[in-house]
Amino acid sequence: MVAIFKKPPDPAAFDKYYETVHKPLAAKIPRVVEYRTSKVYGSVKGDCPYYFMAELCFNSKEDLEAALGSPESVAAGRDVRNFAKNLVERFFIEDAFVPAGRKVWPWKDEG
C-alpha cells in the first residue's frame, strides 16, 4: 500500500506529527514486512505537488486485506484525518520485477 501526500501548509509540523504520532501507529499494523518512507523533492517537470510517500509492504494481497481490517490499521487510517485529511491519496500496488539484462524501457537495456 502506498500513501502519497501533497505538500502540507506547514512541512515542519507535518514531519513532526508523522514521526512522533502517525508512524508509531502505522508501525503497529499487523503483517507489514517493510515500512518505507520517502520525501519527494521534484519531478521530471521540475516542481511537484507531492511532499511525502509512505509504503507498507506485505507478503501477499491476502495479508494486506487482513491487515486493512485490523484495529491497528483502522486507528492509523483515522489518524490521517488529524494531520493530512485533504492531502493524501492511497493506492494498492503490486511489485513487478524485471530480471537483469531485460529491457525495462524501449530505449534502455538493464544489465
Tab-separated table of C-alpha atoms in Angstrom:
chain	number	residue	atom	x	y	z
A	1	MET	CA	0.000	0.000	0.000
A	2	VAL	CA	1.284	3.437	-0.891
A	3	ALA	CA	0.169	6.730	0.610
A	4	ILE	CA	1.343	9.847	-1.178
A	5	PHE	CA	0.901	13.217	0.462
A	6	LYS	CA	0.621	16.611	-1.205
A	7	LYS	CA	2.707	19.465	0.145
A	8	PRO	CA	1.350	20.444	3.557
A	9	PRO	CA	0.909	24.088	4.569
A	10	ASP	CA	3.475	23.580	7.364
A	11	PRO	CA	6.043	20.916	6.369
A	12	ALA	CA	7.837	21.035	9.735
A	13	ALA	CA	4.586	20.386	11.630
A	14	PHE	CA	3.722	17.570	9.201
A	15	ASP	CA	7.132	15.949	9.683
A	16	LYS	CA	6.953	16.188	13.465
A	17	TYR	CA	3.433	14.750	13.639
A	18	TYR	CA	4.233	11.955	11.196
A	19	GLU	CA	7.372	10.874	13.045
A	20	THR	CA	6.066	11.188	16.591
A	21	VAL	CA	2.398	10.190	16.263
A	22	HIS	CA	1.436	8.601	12.954
A	23	LYS	CA	4.481	6.466	12.197
A	24	PRO	CA	4.308	4.635	15.558
A	25	LEU	CA	0.598	3.919	14.907
A	26	ALA	CA	1.226	2.653	11.381
A	27	ALA	CA	4.167	0.543	12.584
A	28	LYS	CA	1.701	-1.493	14.680
A	29	ILE	CA	-0.306	-2.651	11.640
A	30	PRO	CA	-0.039	-6.451	11.554
A	31	ARG	CA	1.591	-8.394	8.719
A	32	VAL	CA	3.680	-5.450	7.493
A	33	VAL	CA	7.056	-6.824	6.398
A	34	GLU	CA	8.598	-3.495	5.394
A	35	TYR	CA	7.643	0.128	6.079
A	36	ARG	CA	9.359	2.692	3.858
A	37	THR	CA	9.042	6.462	3.823
A	38	SER	CA	10.416	8.922	1.283
A	39	LYS	CA	10.499	12.672	0.770
A	40	VAL	CA	9.500	13.812	-2.708
A	41	TYR	CA	11.853	16.531	-3.925
A	42	GLY	CA	10.768	17.100	-7.506
A	43	SER	CA	9.648	15.602	-10.781
A	44	VAL	CA	10.848	15.462	-14.362
A	45	LYS	CA	8.866	18.651	-14.931
A	46	GLY	CA	10.561	20.424	-12.019
A	47	ASP	CA	8.299	21.386	-9.148
A	48	CYS	CA	5.974	18.705	-7.828
A	49	PRO	CA	2.732	18.934	-5.826
A	50	TYR	CA	3.753	15.952	-3.683
A	51	TYR	CA	5.787	16.071	-0.497
A	52	PHE	CA	5.977	12.636	1.110
A	53	MET	CA	5.353	8.971	0.387
A	54	ALA	CA	4.860	6.024	2.701
A	55	GLU	CA	4.846	2.414	1.569
A	56	LEU	CA	3.703	-0.519	3.661
A	57	CYS	CA	4.792	-3.840	2.166
A	58	PHE	CA	3.078	-7.181	2.690
A	59	ASN	CA	3.905	-10.717	1.572
A	60	SER	CA	0.584	-11.109	-0.262
A	61	LYS	CA	-2.684	-9.422	-1.159
A	62	GLU	CA	-4.317	-11.645	1.448
A	63	ASP	CA	-2.004	-10.280	4.148
A	64	LEU	CA	-2.815	-6.726	3.028
A	65	GLU	CA	-6.556	-7.409	3.136
A	66	ALA	CA	-6.279	-8.945	6.594
A	67	ALA	CA	-4.200	-6.013	7.822
A	68	LEU	CA	-6.668	-3.439	6.493
A	69	GLY	CA	-9.386	-4.902	8.698
A	70	SER	CA	-7.286	-4.796	11.847
A	71	PRO	CA	-7.930	-2.334	14.682
A	72	GLU	CA	-4.371	-1.022	14.242
A	73	SER	CA	-4.968	-0.194	10.578
A	74	VAL	CA	-8.308	1.449	11.357
A	75	ALA	CA	-6.622	3.588	14.038
A	76	ALA	CA	-3.825	4.630	11.664
A	77	GLY	CA	-6.363	5.430	8.945
A	78	ARG	CA	-8.402	7.593	11.302
A	79	ASP	CA	-5.254	9.368	12.448
A	80	VAL	CA	-4.540	10.566	8.908
A	81	ARG	CA	-7.536	12.905	9.314
A	82	ASN	CA	-5.688	14.628	12.164
A	83	PHE	CA	-2.808	15.860	10.034
A	84	ALA	CA	-3.404	15.184	6.332
A	85	LYS	CA	-7.132	14.820	5.671
A	86	ASN	CA	-7.157	16.509	2.262
A	87	LEU	CA	-3.509	15.869	1.414
A	88	VAL	CA	-3.318	12.111	0.940
A	89	GLU	CA	-4.103	9.573	-1.742
A	90	ARG	CA	-3.731	5.853	-1.077
A	91	PHE	CA	-3.029	3.132	-3.609
A	92	PHE	CA	-2.741	-0.616	-3.578
A	93	ILE	CA	0.220	-1.733	-5.663
A	94	GLU	CA	1.961	-4.946	-6.613
A	95	ASP	CA	5.665	-5.300	-7.401
A	96	ALA	CA	6.571	-6.078	-10.996
A	97	PHE	CA	10.127	-7.336	-11.259
A	98	VAL	CA	12.234	-7.133	-14.402
A	99	PRO	CA	15.188	-9.549	-14.445
A	100	ALA	CA	18.650	-8.050	-15.029
A	101	GLY	CA	19.555	-7.911	-18.713
A	102	ARG	CA	15.952	-7.474	-19.836
A	103	LYS	CA	14.691	-4.313	-21.468
A	104	VAL	CA	12.993	-2.063	-18.935
A	105	TRP	CA	12.056	0.637	-21.425
A	106	PRO	CA	12.296	0.512	-25.214
A	107	TRP	CA	15.302	2.849	-25.125
A	108	LYS	CA	17.219	1.385	-22.207
A	109	ASP	CA	18.756	-2.023	-21.512
A	110	GLU	CA	19.434	-3.120	-17.956
A	111	GLY	CA	22.480	-5.201	-17.337
